Structures are given as C-alpha cells and as structure tokens.
Short mmCIF file of C-alpha atoms and ligand atoms in Angstrom, two decimals:
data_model
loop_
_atom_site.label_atom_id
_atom_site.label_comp_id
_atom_site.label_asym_id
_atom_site.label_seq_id
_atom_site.Cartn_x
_atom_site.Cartn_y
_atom_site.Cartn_z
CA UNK A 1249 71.61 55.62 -70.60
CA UNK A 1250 68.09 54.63 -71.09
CA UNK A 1251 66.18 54.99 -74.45
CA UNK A 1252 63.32 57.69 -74.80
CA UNK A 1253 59.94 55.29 -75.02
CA UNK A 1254 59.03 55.37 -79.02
CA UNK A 1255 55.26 55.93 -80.61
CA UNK A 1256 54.02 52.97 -82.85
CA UNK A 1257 55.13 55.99 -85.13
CA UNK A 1258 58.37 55.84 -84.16
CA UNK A 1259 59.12 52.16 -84.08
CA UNK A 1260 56.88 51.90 -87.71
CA UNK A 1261 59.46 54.03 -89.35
CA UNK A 1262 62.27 52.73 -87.53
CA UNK A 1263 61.57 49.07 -88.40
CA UNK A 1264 61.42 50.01 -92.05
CA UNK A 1265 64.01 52.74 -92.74
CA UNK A 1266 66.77 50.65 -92.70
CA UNK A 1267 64.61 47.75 -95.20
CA UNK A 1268 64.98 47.34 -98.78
CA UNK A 1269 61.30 47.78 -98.87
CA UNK A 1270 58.73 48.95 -96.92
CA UNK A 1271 55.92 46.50 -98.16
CA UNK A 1272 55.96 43.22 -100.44
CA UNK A 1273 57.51 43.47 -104.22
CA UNK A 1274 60.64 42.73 -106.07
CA UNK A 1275 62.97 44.18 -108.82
CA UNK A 1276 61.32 41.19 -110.77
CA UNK A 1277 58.13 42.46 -110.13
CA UNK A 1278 58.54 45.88 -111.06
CA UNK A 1279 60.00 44.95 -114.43
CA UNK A 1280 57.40 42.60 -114.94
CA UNK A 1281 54.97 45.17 -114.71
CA UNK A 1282 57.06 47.55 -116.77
CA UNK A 1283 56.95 45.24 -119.59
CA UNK A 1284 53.59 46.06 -120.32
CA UNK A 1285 53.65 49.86 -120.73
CA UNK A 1286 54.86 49.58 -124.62
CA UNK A 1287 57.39 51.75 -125.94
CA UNK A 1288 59.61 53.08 -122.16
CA UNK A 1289 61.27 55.76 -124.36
CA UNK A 1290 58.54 57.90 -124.65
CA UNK A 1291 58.57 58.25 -121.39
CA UNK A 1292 59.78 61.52 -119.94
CA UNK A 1293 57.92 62.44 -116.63
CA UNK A 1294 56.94 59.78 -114.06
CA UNK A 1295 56.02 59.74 -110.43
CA UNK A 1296 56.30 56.96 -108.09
CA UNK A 1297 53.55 57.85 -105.25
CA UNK A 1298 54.11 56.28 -101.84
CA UNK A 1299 57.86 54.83 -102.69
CA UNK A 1300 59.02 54.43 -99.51
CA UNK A 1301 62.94 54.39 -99.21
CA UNK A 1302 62.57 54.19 -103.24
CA UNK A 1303 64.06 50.82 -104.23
CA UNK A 1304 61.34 50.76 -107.05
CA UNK A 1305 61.69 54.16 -107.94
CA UNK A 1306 65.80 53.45 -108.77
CA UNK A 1307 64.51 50.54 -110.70
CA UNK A 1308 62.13 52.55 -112.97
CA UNK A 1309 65.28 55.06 -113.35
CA UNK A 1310 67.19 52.03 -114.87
CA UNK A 1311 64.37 51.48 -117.51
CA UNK A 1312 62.86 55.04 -118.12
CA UNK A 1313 64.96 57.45 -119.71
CA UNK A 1314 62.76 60.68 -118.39
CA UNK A 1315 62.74 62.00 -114.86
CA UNK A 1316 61.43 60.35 -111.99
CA UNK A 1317 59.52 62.18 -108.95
CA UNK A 1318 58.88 59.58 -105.61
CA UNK A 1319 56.74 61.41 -103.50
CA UNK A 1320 56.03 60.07 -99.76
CA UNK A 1321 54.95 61.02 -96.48
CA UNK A 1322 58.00 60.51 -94.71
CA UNK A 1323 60.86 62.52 -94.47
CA UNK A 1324 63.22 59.64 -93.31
CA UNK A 1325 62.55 57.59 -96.29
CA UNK A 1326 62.75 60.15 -98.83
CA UNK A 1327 66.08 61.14 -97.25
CA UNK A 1328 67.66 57.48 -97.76
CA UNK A 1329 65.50 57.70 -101.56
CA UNK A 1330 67.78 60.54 -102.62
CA UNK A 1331 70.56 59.32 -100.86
CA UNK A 1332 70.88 56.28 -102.78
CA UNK A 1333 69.80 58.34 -105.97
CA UNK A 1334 72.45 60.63 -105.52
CA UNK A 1335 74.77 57.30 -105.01
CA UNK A 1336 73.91 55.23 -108.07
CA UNK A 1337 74.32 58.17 -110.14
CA UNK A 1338 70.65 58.52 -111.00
CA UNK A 1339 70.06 62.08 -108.91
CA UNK A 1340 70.15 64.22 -111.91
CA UNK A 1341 66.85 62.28 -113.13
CA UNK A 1342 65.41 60.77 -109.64
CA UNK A 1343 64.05 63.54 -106.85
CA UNK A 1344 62.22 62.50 -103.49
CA UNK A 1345 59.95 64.45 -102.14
CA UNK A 1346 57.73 64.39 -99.29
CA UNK A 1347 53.83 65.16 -99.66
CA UNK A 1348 50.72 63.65 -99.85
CA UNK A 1349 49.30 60.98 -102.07
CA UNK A 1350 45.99 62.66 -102.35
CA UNK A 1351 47.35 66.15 -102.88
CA UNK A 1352 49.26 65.76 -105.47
CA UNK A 1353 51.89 68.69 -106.34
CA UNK A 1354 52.08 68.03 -109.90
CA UNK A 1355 50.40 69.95 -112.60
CA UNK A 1356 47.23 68.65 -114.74
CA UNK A 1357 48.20 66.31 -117.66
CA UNK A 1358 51.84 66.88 -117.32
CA UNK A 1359 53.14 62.75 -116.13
CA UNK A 1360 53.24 60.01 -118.70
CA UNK A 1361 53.49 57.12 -116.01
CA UNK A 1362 51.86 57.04 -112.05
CA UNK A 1363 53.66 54.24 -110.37
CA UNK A 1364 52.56 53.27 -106.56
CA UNK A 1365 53.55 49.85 -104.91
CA UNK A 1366 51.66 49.28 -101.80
CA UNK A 1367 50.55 52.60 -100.96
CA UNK A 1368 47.23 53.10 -102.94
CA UNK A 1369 45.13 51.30 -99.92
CA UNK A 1370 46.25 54.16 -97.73
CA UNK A 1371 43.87 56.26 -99.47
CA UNK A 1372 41.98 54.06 -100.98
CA UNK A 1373 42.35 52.24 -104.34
CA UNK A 1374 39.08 54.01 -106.44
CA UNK A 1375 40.07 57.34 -104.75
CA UNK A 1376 43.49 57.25 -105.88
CA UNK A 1377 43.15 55.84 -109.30
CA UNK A 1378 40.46 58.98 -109.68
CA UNK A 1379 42.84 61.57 -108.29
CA UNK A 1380 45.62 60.45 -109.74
CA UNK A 1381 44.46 59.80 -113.36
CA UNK A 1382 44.00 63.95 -113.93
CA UNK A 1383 47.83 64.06 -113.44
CA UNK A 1384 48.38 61.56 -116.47
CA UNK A 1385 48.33 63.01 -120.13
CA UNK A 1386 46.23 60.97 -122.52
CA UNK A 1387 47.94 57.46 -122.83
CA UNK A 1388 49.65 57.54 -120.15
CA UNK A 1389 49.84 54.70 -117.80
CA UNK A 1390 49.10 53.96 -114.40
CA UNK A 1391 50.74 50.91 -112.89
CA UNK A 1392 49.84 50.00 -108.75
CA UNK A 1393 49.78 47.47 -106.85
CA UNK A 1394 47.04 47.14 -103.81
CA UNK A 1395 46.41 43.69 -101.92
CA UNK A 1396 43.43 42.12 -102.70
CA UNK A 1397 40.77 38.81 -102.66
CA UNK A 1398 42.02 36.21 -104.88
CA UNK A 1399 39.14 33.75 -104.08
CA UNK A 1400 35.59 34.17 -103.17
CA UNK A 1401 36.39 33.13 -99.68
CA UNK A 1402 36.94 36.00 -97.19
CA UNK A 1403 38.05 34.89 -94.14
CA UNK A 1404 36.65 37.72 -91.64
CA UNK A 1405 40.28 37.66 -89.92
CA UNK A 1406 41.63 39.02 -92.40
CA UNK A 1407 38.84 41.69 -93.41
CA UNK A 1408 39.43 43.13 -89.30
CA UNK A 1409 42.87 42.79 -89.70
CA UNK A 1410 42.85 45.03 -93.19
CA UNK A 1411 40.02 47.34 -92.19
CA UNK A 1412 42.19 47.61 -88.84
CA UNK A 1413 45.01 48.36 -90.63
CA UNK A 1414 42.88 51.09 -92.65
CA UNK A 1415 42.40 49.55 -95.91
CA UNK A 1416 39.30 47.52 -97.47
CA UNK A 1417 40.34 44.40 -99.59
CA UNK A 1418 38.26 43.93 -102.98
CA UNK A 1419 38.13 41.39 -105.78
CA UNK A 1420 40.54 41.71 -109.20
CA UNK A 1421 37.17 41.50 -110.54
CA UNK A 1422 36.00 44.36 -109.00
CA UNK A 1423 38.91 46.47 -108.96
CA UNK A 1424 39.82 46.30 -112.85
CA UNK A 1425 35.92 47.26 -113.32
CA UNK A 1426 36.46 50.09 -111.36
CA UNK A 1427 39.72 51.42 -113.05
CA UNK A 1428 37.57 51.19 -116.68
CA UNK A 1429 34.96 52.77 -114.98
CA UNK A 1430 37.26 55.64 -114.36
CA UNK A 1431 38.38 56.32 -117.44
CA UNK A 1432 41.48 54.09 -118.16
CA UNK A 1433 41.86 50.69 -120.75
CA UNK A 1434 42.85 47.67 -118.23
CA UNK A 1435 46.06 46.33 -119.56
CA UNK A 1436 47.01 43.87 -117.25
CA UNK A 1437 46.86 42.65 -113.91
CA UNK A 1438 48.78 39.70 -111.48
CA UNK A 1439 49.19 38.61 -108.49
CA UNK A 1440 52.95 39.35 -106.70
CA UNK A 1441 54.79 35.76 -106.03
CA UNK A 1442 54.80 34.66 -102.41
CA UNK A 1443 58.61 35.18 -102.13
CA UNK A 1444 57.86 38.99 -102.52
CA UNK A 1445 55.94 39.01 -98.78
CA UNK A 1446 58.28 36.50 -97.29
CA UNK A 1447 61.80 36.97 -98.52
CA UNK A 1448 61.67 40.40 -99.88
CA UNK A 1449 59.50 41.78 -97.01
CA UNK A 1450 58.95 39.81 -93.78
CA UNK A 1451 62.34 38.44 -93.26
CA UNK A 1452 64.09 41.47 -93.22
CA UNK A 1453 61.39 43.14 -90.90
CA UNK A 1454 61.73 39.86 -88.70
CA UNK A 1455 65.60 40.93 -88.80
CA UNK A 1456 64.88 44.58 -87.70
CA UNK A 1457 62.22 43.29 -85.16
CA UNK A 1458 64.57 42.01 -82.99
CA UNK A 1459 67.05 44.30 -83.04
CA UNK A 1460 63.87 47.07 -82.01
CA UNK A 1461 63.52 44.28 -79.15
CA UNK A 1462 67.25 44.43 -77.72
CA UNK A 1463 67.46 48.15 -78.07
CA UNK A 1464 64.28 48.75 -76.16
CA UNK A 1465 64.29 45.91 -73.69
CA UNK A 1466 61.64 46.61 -71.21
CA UNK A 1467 58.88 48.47 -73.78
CA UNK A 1468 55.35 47.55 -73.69
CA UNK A 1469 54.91 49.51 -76.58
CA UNK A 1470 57.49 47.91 -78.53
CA UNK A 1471 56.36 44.37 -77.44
CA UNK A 1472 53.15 45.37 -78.76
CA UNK A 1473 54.47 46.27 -82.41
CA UNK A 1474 56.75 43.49 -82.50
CA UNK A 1475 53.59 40.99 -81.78
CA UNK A 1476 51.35 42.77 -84.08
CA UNK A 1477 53.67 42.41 -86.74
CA UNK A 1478 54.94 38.80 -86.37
CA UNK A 1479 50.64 38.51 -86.13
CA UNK A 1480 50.55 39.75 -89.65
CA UNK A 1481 53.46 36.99 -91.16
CA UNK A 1482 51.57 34.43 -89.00
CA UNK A 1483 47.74 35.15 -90.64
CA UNK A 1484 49.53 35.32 -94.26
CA UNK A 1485 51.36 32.04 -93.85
CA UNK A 1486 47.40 30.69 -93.23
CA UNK A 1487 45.44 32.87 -95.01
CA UNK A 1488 47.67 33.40 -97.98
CA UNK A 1489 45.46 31.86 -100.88
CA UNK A 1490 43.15 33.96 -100.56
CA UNK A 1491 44.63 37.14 -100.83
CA UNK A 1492 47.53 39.22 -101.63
CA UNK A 1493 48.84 41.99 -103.49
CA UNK A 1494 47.71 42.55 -106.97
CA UNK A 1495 49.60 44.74 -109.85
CA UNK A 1496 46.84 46.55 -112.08
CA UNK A 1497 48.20 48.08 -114.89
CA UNK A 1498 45.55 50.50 -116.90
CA UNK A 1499 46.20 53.31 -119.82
CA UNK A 1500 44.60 56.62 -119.45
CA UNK A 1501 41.84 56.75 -122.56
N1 SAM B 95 56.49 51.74 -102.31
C1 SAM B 95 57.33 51.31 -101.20
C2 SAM B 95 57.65 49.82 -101.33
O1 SAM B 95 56.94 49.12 -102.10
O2 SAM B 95 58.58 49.36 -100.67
C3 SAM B 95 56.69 51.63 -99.86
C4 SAM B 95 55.42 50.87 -99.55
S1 SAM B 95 54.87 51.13 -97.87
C5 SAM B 95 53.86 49.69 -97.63
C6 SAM B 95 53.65 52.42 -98.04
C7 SAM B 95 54.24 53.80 -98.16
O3 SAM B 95 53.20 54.74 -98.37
C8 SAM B 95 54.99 54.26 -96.91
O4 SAM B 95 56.27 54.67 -97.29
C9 SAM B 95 54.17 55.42 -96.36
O5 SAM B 95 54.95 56.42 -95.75
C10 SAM B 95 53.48 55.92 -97.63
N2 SAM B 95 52.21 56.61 -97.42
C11 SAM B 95 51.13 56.18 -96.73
N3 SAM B 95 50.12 57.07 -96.82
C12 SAM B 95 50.59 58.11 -97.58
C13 SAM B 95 50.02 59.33 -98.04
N4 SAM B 95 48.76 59.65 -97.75
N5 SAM B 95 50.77 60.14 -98.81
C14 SAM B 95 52.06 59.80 -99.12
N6 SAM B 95 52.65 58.66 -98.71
C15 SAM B 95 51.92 57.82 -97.96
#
C-alpha cells in the first residue's frame, strides 16, 4: 500500500519525534547551565518553554526538587514528554503541555525558573525574554539558549539561511545588553560545544533522514526536506566559527 504524501509539517515532526532532541544541547549542557542558578532547592515552580520531546525538562526534574511545566506546540512531543515522565517516575512533578510560547498560561509572578533550549528564536529572543520575564517572581532566573554570532564576521549564507528559517542571529554582545535592558542581572553566558550540533543533534536526524527516505521512496517533498536539512549540517561544518548556540543565563531584578 502506498504512503499518503506528508507536509514539510509532517516529515518536520516525524524526523524529530523519535530524537533525543529536537535541536543542539546535552545533559552536560543543561547542568552546566544549572550550576549557575545558586541555591536549586528553592526552587519550586519551573517551566521549560519549547521542550520538545522533553529530554531537558527530565534533566531539570533530576536537579529541581519543585514541579516542572514543559509547554510546546506540538502534541506529538508532549505526548512522548509525559510518556517518559510518567516512566522515570518523575510524572507526579513533570507535566507537558501544549500551548504557545508567547501566550503563556501561567499566572503573573508565580515561576522561580523559565528554561527554553532552542526555541526562543521562534519568537524572537527580546520578545520572549520580555514576555516571559512577567511570569518570573523577583529573583528568579531565566536560563535560554538561542544561536547566535560569535565573531564579527557574518557570512550572508548564513543570515538567509536563519532569516529563512525565521529567526535573526545577533551578537552575545548584543543579546546580554538586551536581557539587562529588560530588567534582569546577566549571570552568565557560553557557547554550546560542537559535539552538541553534531553528535547530540545531526547524527541522529541523519539516522531518521534516511529512514523518511526508504519509507517514502518516490517523494519530491521528502527529497526536498531531506536536502534542506543535510544543507543545514553541510553550512555548519563551514560556517561553524562563527556562530552557534549561546546559553544566557540572567536573574529577574
Ligand atoms: N527544547 C527542545 C530541545 O532542545 O531538544 C526542543 C527544541 S526545538 C529546536 C524547538 C521547539 O520549539 C520545537 O519543539 C517546537 O515545536 C517548539 N516551538 C516552536 N515555536 C513554538 C511556539 N510559538 N510555542 C511553543 N512551542 C514552539
């Protein structure tokens, strides 16, 4: 029997569902960045916005006493998020749900940490951070990640294939201005490790790639993804030096 044609849609969330992660990180990542929020006890109500299939958000659970909200756009991931919750034990503390990054179901001052890997550029990183930060009591911390220029250089490839891709890169520089402009202290920031794009992320897409290939042989449409996608592990492996994804951590003042 032949295999309905997929949307770009389709084959985005099919490619990833079955992934560790949907974008570039690492457990070591996460804790790295969790080792600058100070005292993890006091921590009782967090959100992880954007979390994907939630690998992060389980990893937060094994370092945050306090419950744990991952909120994303699609249903398929949060399914496998609460899943694995439910799984590891952690679904009394850990609930996925699905809705929107920049309509936020939370009430006013009521979260103690906002955690979002990858997903801020969606909406856009000054947008979010503002948004976001009237969901975070006083002291509470925001910790994202959102790819960005690490040299002056900015090869126009990759600004098209960014902006194409919806999101605008900007400098460390410009971004850690903009989250003290907004009303937080800058704690930290760093660059993720290049084994957290190609080990963590790209092989395992390459791995699901092909198997989108066999089980629609004869798709344009899936030709077209496929390409795309190996396009976007071939401009990294040139272009990675000058850019990549950043963790900011800042503390709402
Ligand atoms: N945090 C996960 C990780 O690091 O593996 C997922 C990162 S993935 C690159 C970006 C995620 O943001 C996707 O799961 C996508 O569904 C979600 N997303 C994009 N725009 C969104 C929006 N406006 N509201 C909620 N989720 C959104």
């Amino acid at each position: 029997m032949e295999n309905k044609q997929p949307s770009i849609l389709d084959l985005l969330i099919e490619a990833h569902v079955g992934l560790e992660r949907q974008g570039p990180g690492s457990a070591e990542t996460t804790c790295k960045a969790l080792g600058f929020l100070g005292d993890l006890a006091q921590i009782s109500h967090a959100a992880d916005l954007g979390c994907g299939s939630g690998p992060q958000t389980l990893e937060l659970a094994r370092h945050v006493p306090g419950s744990i909200v991952g909120l994303d756009m699609s249903p398929d991931f949060i399914d496998v998020l609460n899943e694995n919750a439910g799984k590891q034990g952690l679904g009394g503390r850990v609930k996925g749900i699905v809705g929107s990054m920049d309509d936020l179901p939370f009430d006013g001052e009521s979260l103690d940490l906002i955690w979002s890997e990858g997903a801020i550029d969606n909406i856009g990183f000054e947008e979010g951070i503002a948004h976001w930060r009237g969901f975070l009591k006083k002291g509470g911390y925001l910790a994202v990640t959102c790819p960005s220029w690490l040299t002056a250089e900015h090869p126009e490839v990759i600004e098209r294939f960014w902006s194409d891709a919806g999101s605008g890169l900007d400098s460390v520089e410009h971004n850690v201005a903009a989250l003290q402009a907004c009303g937080y202290r800058f704690v930290a920031s760093f660059a993720l490790p290049e084994y957290c794009w190609t080990e963590k992320y790209f092989a395992p897409r390459e791995a699901a790639l092909q198997g989108l290939l066999k089980k629609y042989p004869d798709s344009e449409t899936v030709e077209a993804f496929v390409a795309e996608n190996r396009h976007e592990v071939k401009l990294y492996s040139e272009y990675k030096r000058h850019y990549g994804y950043v963790f900011y951590i800042g503390q709402k003042r």
